Backbone as a ProteinNet text record, in pm:
[ID]
protein_1_A
[PRIMARY]
IFAVSSTSCIRSKMLSTYDLIMMFLSLSRFFLQSWIMLELSLGLFCQDCYYKANLMGTFKTVFVFLNYSSFWFAAWLSVFYCIKVASFTESFFVWLKQRISSLMPWMLITSSLFCLAASLPFSWDIYNMHNNFSTPLIKTSSSKWKVTVPYSFFSLIFVCNAGILLPFMIFAVSSVLLIRSLWKHTRQMQNNATGFRDPSLEAHIGAIRSIFSFLLLYLINFIALSLMLSGIFLPFSTEEAICMAIMAACPAAHSMVLIWSNPKFRKLPARI
[TERTIARY]
83.1	0	86.8	189.8	278.1	351.2	394.4	465.8	377	253.2	162	126.2	98.5	60.2	174.1	295	409.5	442.9	433	457.1	356.1	231.4	127.5	156.1	204.9	237.5	354.5	453.9	571.1	532.6	448.3	408	322.4	229.7	141.4	203	316.8	387.2	300.2	209	127.3	77.9	56.4	14.7	-135.2	-209	-354.1	-389.5	-508.5	-553.1	-564	-616.5	-632	-496.9	-400.5	-266.9	-199.8	-222.5	-163.8	-216	-347.7	-405.9	-351	-344.8	-298.3	-151.4	-70	71.2	84.7	10	11.1	-35	-144.7	-201.9	-108.7	-52.6	34	162.5	221.2	343.5	317.8	206.1	176.1	157.8	95.5	72.8	199.5	283.1	410.5	496.1	507.9	587.3	520	385.9	316.6	346.9	336.6	366	511.4	603.4	745.2	770.4	704.4	724.4	669	553.9	497.3	592.9	648.9	742.1	867.7	918.9	1039	1012.7	898.2	866.3	845.7	774.4	752.7	884.1	972.4	1101.5	1184.6	1191.5	1268.1	1203	1068.8	999.3	1015.7	1031.6	1044	1188	1279.5	1417.6	1517.7	1481.6	1572.9	1497.9	1444.7	1359.4	1434.3	1557.3	1632.8	1651.1	1670.9	1687.5	1552.8	1452.7	1323	1254.2	1267.4	1194	1263.5	1370.5	1422	1319.5	1298.1	1186.3	1191	1305.2	1313.4	1279.9	1334.5	1311.9	1167.3	1111.3	973.1	876.8	900.7	815.6	822.3	942.7	959.2	883.3	896.1	827.9	676.5	623.4	478.7	427.8	505	463.2	457.9	562.1	564.1	454.3	432.1	326.7	189.7	161.7	32.9	22.7	131.9	130.6	99.5	162.1	138.9	-3.5	-55.6	-194.1	-292.1	-272.6	-359.8	-354.2	-232.9	-217.7	-292.2	-279.3	-348.4	-499.8	-550.4	-693.9	-738.3	-663.3	-701.4	-693.6	-587	-572	-680.5	-716.7	-827	-958.6	-976.4	-1098.1	-1104.8	-991.7	-991	-1013.6	-965.5	-992.3	-1141.8	-1207.2	-1351.6	-1425.6	-1380.1	-1440.5	-1423.4	-1305.1	-1279	-1369.3	-1381.3	-1472.6	-1615	-1659.7	-1797.2	-1824	-1731.5	-1752.7	-1748.9	-1658.6	-1641.5	-1748.4	-1797.6	-1887.1	-2033.1	-2061.6	-2200.9	-2266.1	-2393.3	-2467.9	-2566.7	-2515.2	-2599.2	-2606	-2719	-2740	-2735.3	-2706	-2698	-2585.4	-2605.8	-2510.2	-2372.4	-2370.8	-2242	-2166.3	-2238.5	-2174.9	-2119.3	-2194.1	-2146.3	-2023.3	-2026	-1910.7	-1788.2	-1809.2	-1698.7	-1642.7	-1728.9	-1682.5	-1594	-1622.1	-1543	-1407.7	-1396.7	-1275.4	-1198.8	-1243.1	-1179.1	-1033.1	-1000.7	-863.2	-767.4	-810.8	-723.6	-722.9	-830.6	-838.9	-767.8	-765	-715.7	-570	-475.7	-337.9	-328.5	-403.3	-402.4	-468.3	-569.7	-633.8	-537.6	-460.2	-363.1	-251.8	-200.6	-92.2	-142.7	-260.8	-316.1	-343	-398	-424.8	-294.8	-188.6	-58.9	-4.9	-14.5	30.8	-56.3	-184.6	-274.5	-239.1	-208.3	-168.7	-40.8	53.1	178	152.5	68.7	37.9	-38.3	-128.6	-207.8	-127.7	-19.2	60.3	168.9	210.3	318.2	286.9	162.5	135.7	158.4	157.8	179.2	321.4	417.2	555	567	497.6	501.4	426.6	314.2	237.5	313.7	379.7	459	570.9	633.6	742.8	693.3	580.7	526.7	481.8	420.2	372.4	490.9	596.9	714.5	778.3	779.4	840.7	760.6	636.6	554.9	584.5	668.5	700	843.3	858.8	993.7	1054.7	974.3	1022.5	980	1042.3	1000.2	852	790.9	645.8	601.2	682.4	640.4	634.4	702.7	703	609.4	538.4	452.7	325.7	281.8	160.4	38.3	-69	-190	-251.5	-236.5	-295.4	-228	-92.8	-23.5	-56.9	-74	-108.2	-244.6	-340.9	-474.5	-476.1	-384.7	-379.6	-328.5	-236.8	-174.3	-257.4	-336.7	-408.4	-501.8	-583.3	-677.3	-611.6	-490.2	-422.6	-394	-342.8	-311.8	-437.4	-542.7	-665.2	-729.7	-749.2	-822.5	-739	-607.8	-524.2	-514.8	-542.2	-526.3	-656.9	-768.1	-892.9	-933.9	-910.4	-946.8	-860.1	-729.4	-638.2	-672.7	-707.3	-743.7	-866.9	-967.5	-1089.9	-1064.9	-983.2	-953.7	-876.2	-792.6	-708.1	-775.4	-870.1	-928.5	-1080.2	-1147.5	-1293.1	-1337.1	-1268.9	-1305.2	-1287.4	-1171.4	-1161.3	-1257.2	-1288	-1384.6	-1522.4	-1562.5	-1692	-1693.7	-1583.9	-1575.7	-1583	-1508.9	-1508.3	-1646.9	-1711.1	-1842	-1947.6	-1951.1	-2052.4	-2034.3	-1911.6	-1887.1	-1914.9	-1880.1	-1905.4	-2054.6	-2129.3	-2274.4	-2340.5	-2299.2	-2355.8	-2324.2	-2202.9	-2165.2	-2241.3	-2253.9	-2330.8	-2476.1	-2531.5	-2671.1	-2687.4	-2594.4	-2603.3	-2587.6	-2490.2	-2469	-2587.8	-2642.4	-2756	-2878	-2900.1	-3012.2	-2994.3	-2872.1	-2844.7	-2855.4	-2813.5	-2822	-2966.2	-3052.2	-3194.2	-3256.1	-3218.5	-3268.3	-3221.1	-3094.6	-3041.9	-3110.7	-3142.5	-3211.9	-3353	-3419.4	-3554.3	-3553.7	-3442.7	-3432.4	-3359.5	-3322.9	-3246.6	-3332.7	-3266.5	-3336.7	-3330	-3267.3	-3256.4	-3120.4	-3039	-2903.3	-2808	-2692.9	-2591.5	-2535.7	-2546.4	-2504.8	-2373.7	-2261.4	-2132.2	-2134.8	-2205.9	-2212.8	-2284.6	-2391.6	-2464	-2378	-2305	-2216.2	-2104.8	-2057	-1953	-2005.9	-2130.1	-2189.5	-2206.3	-2252.3	-2268.8	-2133.4	-2032.2	-1898.2	-1844	-1874.4	-1830	-1896.2	-2025.4	-2096.1	-2033.2	-2001.6	-1938.5	-1802.5	-1724.7	-1591.7	-1601.1	-1690.4	-1703.2	-1754.2	-1846.5	-1895.5	-1782.4	-1696.4	-1582.8	-1484.2	-1465.5	-1381.2	-1434	-1564.7	-1626.7	-1613.2	-1631.4	-1620.3	-1477.1	-1379.3	-1239.5	-1199.1	-1245.8	-1215.1	-1271.6	-1395.2	-1458.7	-1382.4	-1342	-1267.2	-1134	-1065	-936.9	-953.8	-1061.3	-1091	-1110.8	-1184.1	-1208.1	-1077.7	-996.4	-870.3	-775.8	-763.6	-674.5	-725.4	-857.1	-913	-881.9	-892.7	-861.3	-713.1	-628	-484.5	-446.7	-499.5	-463.1	-524.6	-628	-689.3	-601.2	-505.6	-413.1	-474.6	-580.5	-646.8	-586.1	-494.9	-436.1	-294.2	-256.7	-120	-25.4	99.5	195.5	216.7	215.2	237.7	134.5	15.7	-92.6	-158.6	-244.5	-314.5	-404.5	-471.8	-561.4	-484.7	-369	-288.3	-235.8	-197.4	-148.3	-257.5	-381.7	-492.9	-516.4	-512.7	-531.9	-420.7	-296.9	-186.2	-201.5	-245.4	-264.9	-374.9	-482.5	-591.7	-544.9	-467.8	-421.2	-321	-255.2	-165.6	-241.5	-345.5	-416.1	-516.8	-588.6	-695.4	-643.8	-537.6	-486.5	-436.3	-374	-326.7	-444	-550.4	-668.3	-735.6	-740.1	-798.2	-718.7	-586.9	-502.3	-524.1	-541.6	-566.1	-699.9	-801.2	-930	-917.1	-836	-812.4	-751.8	-654.1	-590.1	-689.9	-767.5	-863.9	-975	-1017.4	-1132.8	-1096.8	-968.7	-927.2	-843.7	-891.3	-813	-675.1	-662.2	-534	-426.3	-463.7	-366.7	-352.6	-453.8	-446.2	-350.9	-322.2	-239	-94.8	-40.8	98.7	122.5	44.1	64	45.9	-45.9	-66.1	58.1	122.5	244.6	357.5	365.4	470.6	451
-119.6	0	125	125.1	241.6	260.1	150.6	159.6	218.6	171.6	221.1	367.3	402.8	540.4	637.5	602.9	691.4	701.7	589.9	593.7	682	674.6	759	906.7	939.4	1079.5	1127.8	1041.9	1080	1102.4	1014.4	1026.9	1150.2	1175.2	1290.3	1420.2	1411.2	1526.9	1607.8	1539.1	1601.7	1493.9	1534.3	1441.1	1453	1352.1	1353.8	1319	1357.4	1331.4	1181.7	1108.9	964.7	896.5	931.9	872.2	908.5	1029.4	1070.7	984.5	961.9	877.5	735.9	682	545.1	530.5	631.7	625.4	627.3	713.3	716.6	582.7	529.7	405.8	287.4	276.7	162.7	166.3	283.6	292.4	257	305.9	275	124.8	57.6	-86.5	-166	-117.8	-186.4	-183.8	-66.2	-55.4	-129.3	-131.8	-205.7	-354.7	-411.4	-554.4	-584.6	-499.2	-519.7	-509.9	-413.9	-393.9	-511.2	-565.4	-681.7	-800.2	-825.7	-937.3	-916.4	-793.9	-765.4	-780.1	-728.2	-737.1	-881.5	-959.9	-1100.4	-1177.8	-1147.9	-1217.3	-1186.3	-1060.1	-1023.3	-1078.1	-1073.4	-1123.1	-1272.6	-1346.7	-1492.2	-1538.7	-1472.9	-1523	-1437.3	-1314.8	-1227.9	-1165.7	-1249.8	-1201.6	-1112.3	-1146.6	-1065.1	-922.8	-909.2	-776.6	-706.5	-782.5	-723.4	-667.8	-736.9	-696.6	-588.7	-532.4	-411.8	-300.6	-220.4	-125.4	-30.9	24.3	123.7	62.2	-54.9	-117.7	-162.3	-221.7	-268.6	-151	-42.7	74.4	135.1	137.7	191.4	107.6	-24.7	-113	-97	-92.3	-80.2	54.8	159.8	292.7	301.6	252.7	254.6	164.4	50	-41.8	25.8	95.8	164.6	277.9	352.3	462.8	412.8	304.5	250.6	197.2	133.9	86.8	202.5	303.9	421	486.7	499.1	562.6	484.3	351.5	268.7	286.8	294.7	314.5	449.9	554.7	688.7	701.8	650.5	664.5	585.6	468.6	393.1	468.5	536	615.5	730.8	799.1	908.7	857.1	737.4	678.9	655.4	606.3	585.3	717.7	821.2	953.2	1004.9	985.8	1031.9	959.9	827.6	751.6	804.6	826.2	869.8	1004.9	1098.4	1233	1233.9	1156.1	1158.4	1077.1	970.1	877.9	899.5	918.9	930	1054.9	1042.6	1152.5	1212.2	1297.7	1369.7	1516.1	1577.7	1716.1	1816.9	1772.7	1865.9	1966.6	2089	2196.8	2166.5	2108	2076.8	1972.1	1873.3	1769.3	1826.8	1915.6	1980.2	2065.5	2139	2221	2135.2	2021.4	1932.5	1867.4	1834.5	1774	1869.5	1998	2097.2	2123.3	2096.1	2132.9	2014.2	1892.6	1775.9	1762.6	1802.4	1789.3	1878.6	1995.5	2086.2	2053.7	1994.3	1962.3	1831.8	1734.9	1602.5	1599.8	1673.1	1670.7	1715.4	1819.1	1864.7	1763.1	1695.2	1591.1	1475.6	1437.1	1328.6	1367.8	1489.2	1534.1	1550.1	1609.7	1629.5	1496.5	1400.9	1270.1	1198.2	1218.1	1157.8	1214.2	1345.5	1407.5	1363.5	1348.7	1301.4	1158.9	1073.3	935.5	932.4	1020.3	1026.5	1069.1	1170.2	1217	1111.4	1038	936.8	812.5	787.2	666.7	687.7	811.1	836.5	790.2	806.5	758.3	609.4	531.4	388.1	356	440.3	414.7	429.3	525.7	542.2	430.1	387	280.1	147.9	119.2	-3.2	-1.2	116.7	127.5	102.7	163.8	144.8	1.5	-58.8	-195.1	-291.3	-261.5	-347.2	-345.7	-230	-219.4	-290.7	-326.4	-396.8	-545.4	-593.4	-735.3	-758.7	-858.2	-895.6	-1001	-1062	-1162.7	-1122.8	-1181.7	-1149.9	-1175.8	-1096.7	-1105.3	-1242.5	-1308.7	-1437.3	-1545.1	-1521.5	-1618.2	-1577.8	-1468.3	-1418.5	-1500.3	-1528.1	-1606.2	-1525.1	-1594.7	-1526.6	-1445.3	-1489.9	-1416.6	-1281	-1277	-1149.6	-1059.4	-1118.2	-1039.5	-973.4	-1044.8	-990.3	-875.8	-877.9	-769.5	-642.3	-656.6	-541.4	-483	-563.4	-521.5	-402.8	-397.1	-285.7	-149.3	-135	-5.2	28.3	-69.5	-47.2	-18.2	-92.3	-79.4	57.2	97.4	221.1	345.1	334.7	450.7	478.3	375.6	392.7	382.9	357.3	335.6	459.5	578.1	700.3	719.4	694.2	710.6	611.2	488.2	386	428.5	476.5	518.1	636.5	730.8	847.6	809	705.6	667.5	578.3	493	398	409.2	458.9	468.2	579.1	692.6	805	771.5	717.7	680.7	568.9	477.7	372.9	432.7	531.1	595.3	668.4	737.3	807.7	708	599.1	496.4	435.1	401.8	336.3	427.4	552.3	645.4	669.1	696	722.5	598.3	479	356	329.2	348	325.7	424.2	550	649.2	614.2	568.3	532.5	409.8	308.5	188.6	226	311.8	355.7	426.9	515.6	588.3	494.7	403.9	310.1	215	170.2	78.7	147.9	272	346.7	364.8	397.4	414.6	281.5	173	40.5	-1	26.4	-6.7	70	197.1	275.9	218.8	173.4	114.9	-17.7	-94.3	-220.8	-198	-95.6	-64.9	-19.4	43.5	92.5	-4.1	-121.1	-216.8	-272.5	-303	-354.8	-505.1	-571.5	-716.9	-766.1	-677	-714.7	-691.4	-753.3	-739.7	-597.5	-529.1	-389.8	-382.9	-348	-339.5	-236.5	-125.5	-22.6	-73.6	-150.1	-206.8	-305.8	-389.9	-486.3	-414.6	-302.9	-226.7	-170.6	-123.1	-71.4	-182.1	-298	-410.6	-454	-457.8	-492.5	-391.2	-262	-158.4	-174.9	-209.1	-231.1	-347.5	-455	-569.9	-532.3	-455.8	-416.5	-330.5	-232.8	-143.3	-219.8	-313.3	-393.8	-479.4	-533	-612	-522.6	-397.3	-302.6	-281.6	-259.1	-232.5	-352.4	-473.2	-593.7	-614	-598.8	-613.7	-507	-385.6	-276.6	-305.9	-358.2	-390.5	-501	-605.7	-716	-665.7	-584.1	-529.5	-437.4	-360.6	-271	-349.4	-459.8	-542	-604.1	-656.7	-720.1	-620.2	-500.1	-399.5	-352.2	-337.1	-296.2	-398.8	-527.3	-632	-631.9	-609.3	-606.8	-491.9	-373.6	-256.4	-257.6	-337.7	-344.2	-414.7	-496.3	-564.4	-679.1	-741	-848.1	-985	-992.9	-1121.2	-1132.6	-1255.2	-1281.1	-1267.5	-1222.4	-1215.3	-1351.7	-1356.4	-1477	-1586.1	-1546.2	-1641.5	-1669	-1772.8	-1805.1	-1691.2	-1625.8	-1515.8	-1398.3	-1366.7	-1257.5	-1292.5	-1418.7	-1461.2	-1449.6	-1483.6	-1472	-1325.8	-1236.7	-1094.5	-1040.2	-1081.6	-1036.9	-1085.8	-1210.1	-1264.6	-1188.6	-1155.4	-1080	-941.2	-877.2	-741.7	-737.7	-849.6	-856.1	-892.1	-976	-1026.4	-926.2	-855.1	-766.3	-651.7	-578.6	-475.4	-532.2	-649.9	-712.3	-750.1	-805.1	-841.1	-717.1	-609.8	-484.7	-431.5	-440.6	-395.3	-481.6	-612.8	-700.4	-669.1	-636.5	-598.8	-468.2	-374.6	-250	-277.5	-368.1	-402.6	-470.8	-562.9	-638.4	-549.1	-448.7	-368.4	-248.5	-220.9	-103.7	-145.9	-122.8	-162	-97.4	19.1	88.2	5.6	-66.3	-147.3	-287.5	-333.5	-467.8	-475.5	-363.6	-364.3	-403.9	-351.5	-379.6	-527.1	-594	-737.6	-817.4	-772.8	-845.2	-837.4	-719.8	-706.6	-788.7	-792.8	-872.8	-1021.9
0	0	0	82.4	87.1	-44.8	-107	-234.5	-343.5	-352.4	-455.8	-430.7	-305.7	-274.4	-300.9	-258.1	-280.8	-428.6	-501.3	-646	-716.4	-674.1	-732.6	-709.8	-591	-561.9	-646	-664.9	-744.1	-890.1	-943	-1083.1	-1107.6	-1018	-1035.2	-985.1	-912.9	-857.7	-761.9	-697	-593.8	-497.3	-372.7	-268.3	-248.2	-293.7	-276.2	-132	-90.5	46.4	73.3	-24.3	-7.6	7.4	-77.5	-67.9	63.6	111.8	239.4	353.4	357.1	461.8	452.9	331.6	313.7	353.1	327.8	367.1	518.9	585.9	732.3	788.9	733.8	785.1	761.1	641.6	610.2	691.6	710.5	790.6	936.5	991.9	1131.9	1151	1055.5	1068.7	1042.8	952.8	929.9	1056.7	1117.6	1240.2	1356.6	1359.4	1465.2	1456	1335.9	1318.7	1356.2	1313.8	1344.9	1495	1559.3	1702.2	1783.1	1740.8	1809.3	1801.8	1684.7	1669.7	1753.3	1756.1	1834.3	1983.4	2029.2	2172.5	2216.2	2137.2	2171.9	2173.5	2080.1	2075.2	2198.8	2237.6	2356.9	2483.2	2489.8	2608.3	2628.9	2520.1	2529.9	2545.5	2476.6	2470.8	2547.3	2584	2659.4	2775.9	2863.5	2970.8	3069.5	3101.6	3197.1	3145.5	3016	2955.8	2940.4	2899.7	2869.2	2993.3	3108.1	3226.9	3308.4	3255.6	3317.3	3296.9	3399.5	3398.1	3278.6	3250	3142.9	3007.4	2979.3	2849.9	2835.5	2939	2933.7	2915.3	2988.6	2974.9	2835.7	2777.9	2642.9	2541.5	2552.4	2458.5	2468.4	2589	2605.3	2556.4	2581.2	2537.5	2385.5	2319.2	2172.3	2116.6	2181.6	2138.6	2143.5	2253	2267	2165.2	2145.9	2049.3	1908.3	1865.6	1731.3	1717	1822.2	1817.6	1808.4	1892.4	1887.7	1750.2	1694	1563	1455.5	1459.4	1361.3	1371.4	1493.9	1513.2	1457.7	1486.7	1442.7	1291.5	1230.3	1085.3	1011.5	1064.2	1004.5	1019.3	1132.4	1152.1	1052.3	1029	932.1	790.5	759.9	628.8	610.2	714.7	708.8	692.1	763.1	748.9	606.4	549	412.5	313.1	328.6	242.7	253.6	376.5	399.8	334.8	352.2	299.2	146.9	88.3	-56.6	-130.1	-68	-138.2	-102	26.1	69.7	11	-18.5	-81.1	17.8	106.9	201.6	159.2	182.8	138.3	252.7	373.8	485.9	463	511.6	486.9	546.1	667	728.5	647.4	596	516.1	386	323.7	200.7	230	339.8	378.9	404.7	472.3	503	376.7	281.8	156.8	78.1	86.3	14.4	79.1	209.9	282.1	338.7	308.3	367.3	324.1	202	152.4	229.8	268	343.9	492.9	543.4	686.2	721.8	629.3	662.3	708.7	644.5	697.2	842.1	878.3	1017	1110	1062.2	1142.7	1167.9	1068.8	1084.7	1182.1	1167.4	1255.2	1398.4	1414.7	1548.9	1618.3	1546.1	1606.8	1642.3	1563.5	1596.4	1727.4	1743.4	1868.4	1985.7	1963.2	2068	2109.2	2011.3	2042.4	2124.3	2089.9	2166	2309.7	2329	2464.7	2543.8	2478.3	2548	2581.4	2509.7	2534.4	2640.2	2664.2	2760	2902.3	2954.2	3091.2	3110.4	3003.2	3018.2	3062.7	3028.6	3071.6	3222.9	3282	3426.8	3496.9	3439.8	3501.3	3498.8	3387.2	3378.9	3480.6	3498.7	3594.8	3737.1	3774.1	3909.1	3931.7	3832.6	3846.9	3857.9	3782.8	3787	3925.6	3992.2	4123.3	4231.7	4206.1	4304.4	4309.3	4220.5	4215.5	4263.2	4345.4	4391	4301.1	4213.4	4119.8	3980.3	3876	3739.6	3719.8	3630.8	3612.2	3568	3486	3431.7	3539	3651.1	3760.1	3873.6	3857.4	3963.2	3972.1	4093.1	4112.8	4073.2	4040.9	3997.4	4110.6	4236.2	4347.4	4364.5	4352.3	4365.8	4248.2	4131	4012.9	4030.2	4084.5	4101.3	4201.3	4299.3	4395.4	4329.7	4230.7	4168.6	4055.3	3990	3869.7	3891.2	4000	4013.5	4002.6	4060.6	4050.8	3905.4	3830.8	3690.2	3610.5	3638.6	3559.9	3579	3703.1	3728.4	3698.2	3705.9	3676.5	3527.8	3441.4	3297.4	3219.5	3286.1	3213.3	3135.3	3191.6	3120	2996.1	3010	2896.7	2786.9	2826.2	2726.8	2649.1	2719.1	2652.3	2559.8	2605.7	2523	2398.4	2409.8	2297.5	2195.3	2236.4	2141.6	2129.8	2233.9	2226.3	2131.5	2136.7	2050.5	1902.1	1858.5	1716.6	1677.1	1770.7	1740.3	1712.4	1792.5	1770.8	1636.3	1602.8	1474.8	1360.2	1371.3	1267.1	1250.7	1362.7	1356.9	1296.1	1339.2	1288.4	1139.2	1096.2	954.2	869.6	920.7	845.6	831.5	940.3	935.6	840	843.9	752.4	607.1	582.2	445.8	397.6	482.9	445.8	419.2	502	482.8	349	316.2	190.4	71.1	77.2	-32.6	-48.5	63.6	57.1	-3.9	33	-23.8	-174.1	-215.1	-357.2	-431	-366.9	-429.1	-451.5	-354.4	-370.2	-486.4	-502.2	-613.9	-747	-751.5	-874	-905.4	-801.6	-823.4	-877.8	-829.8	-877.9	-1023.9	-1063.8	-1200.7	-1293.2	-1241.2	-1321.5	-1433.6	-1546.7	-1664.6	-1676.3	-1579.5	-1583.8	-1626	-1683.8	-1722.6	-1605.7	-1616.4	-1512.7	-1513.8	-1401.2	-1390.6	-1312.4	-1377.3	-1305.5	-1193.8	-1215	-1111.7	-987.6	-1008.6	-895.3	-819.9	-890.9	-826.3	-749.8	-803.8	-734	-602.7	-602.3	-478.8	-375.2	-418.8	-326.1	-270.8	-357	-310.4	-211.5	-233.1	-139.6	-3.9	-3.4	123.1	199.5	129.4	194.7	251.7	176.1	222.7	347.8	346.8	462.1	583.3	562.1	674.3	732.2	646.4	695.5	769.6	722.1	794.6	936.5	945.5	1075.4	1168.1	1115.2	1197	1246.3	1158.5	1198.1	1298.9	1279.1	1371.7	1509.9	1514.5	1641.8	1714.9	1643.8	1705.7	1759.1	1680	1724.2	1844.1	1846	1957.3	2087.4	2080.5	2199.5	2249.1	2155.3	2194.5	2260.2	2202.6	2260.7	2396.2	2410.7	2539.6	2648.4	2615.5	2712.8	2747.3	2646.6	2672.2	2764.4	2738.2	2816.3	2955.5	2975.9	3108.6	3210.4	3164.5	3255.2	3331.7	3282.3	3356	3326.6	3227.5	3191.6	3245.7	3282.1	3323.9	3205.5	3229.3	3119.4	3055.3	2923.7	2844.4	2873.8	2917.2	2934.9	2799.4	2797.3	2672.9	2629.1	2724.7	2690.3	2629.6	2688.8	2634.8	2495.9	2475.8	2344.9	2238.8	2275.7	2181.3	2143.3	2243.7	2215.6	2125.7	2152.9	2069.6	1927.3	1910.9	1776.2	1701.8	1772.7	1710.6	1671.9	1759.7	1732.2	1617.5	1590.6	1475.1	1348.2	1361.7	1243.9	1188.4	1274.6	1226.8	1139.5	1180.5	1089.1	957.7	962.4	839.1	749	808.7	730.2	671.8	750.6	701.1	582	589.4	478.7	354.7	374.9	260.7	194.3	274	216.8	138.6	189.9	117.8	-19.6	-24.7	-151.8	-244.5	-190.1	-271.2	-325.8	-248.2	-286.6	-373.4	-392	-468.4	-588	-711	-829.2	-833.8	-773.2	-773	-704.6	-598.7	-525.2	-582.7	-656.6	-713.6	-831.8	-896.3	-1015.5	-984.1	-872	-839.8	-808.8	-719.7	-698.4	-826.4	-914.2	-1040.2	-1127.7	-1131.6	-1211.3	-1151.8	-1017	-952	-978.9
[MASK]
++++++++++++++++++++++++++++++++++++++++++++++++++++++++++++++++++++++++++++++++++++++++++++++++++++++++++++++++++++++++++++++++++++++++++++++++++++++++++++++++++++++++++++++++++++++++++++++++++++++++++++++++++++++++++++++++++++++++++++++++++++++++++++++++++++++++++++++++

């Protein structure tokens, strides 16, 4: 996705709003996947190094920042789709459609700074939680873990909600509005159909399916990240491993759907 978007910008000698969003989104997910693999490798094979407070706090902070960024950039992509494709006649929607290209860069930069500010408290929480243990976390009993968790949970619940609940609401609202608009337009096309296969109608139905799959993947990823940040699972437990696998798989699946649903991205893999 990043290769196609950057190549498109170079050829056209201008940075379109859509390519800008896709570059932000693809880079955040590339670094997120890489960071997950690096953190899991160090946590499994270099535990003495990984569980030092400074290193563990740094890894968790960057992990949260990349997750928050991925959520926000996906939300802005949904907003961009909704504004450009949906056919609403409200004055605010018309005003936003005219100015979305100039507003989107500032929205991306502002959300990046917000993600950075929301992720920094996790480094302090990890440090305090680490000092409450006299033994490495992986060897800590479940009873001692349960005593420590409430402090972590209640001290970070507001930051978690601010970092992932707000973009989830933006993503959900824009996706529902877009699906509603496309479905209404599809019904009108079906009523006017002549009985022959209509490529435009099939494209609308395919778009509805893609957006619905985006919403489903976003919801699953949102639940997994919320459970991870709540601190209710033991380190390297089966539940934590499942959440980590979901958080790695959902962004990748969302990116694959983006490639599949957009002819612009399908051309490059076809040439390769």
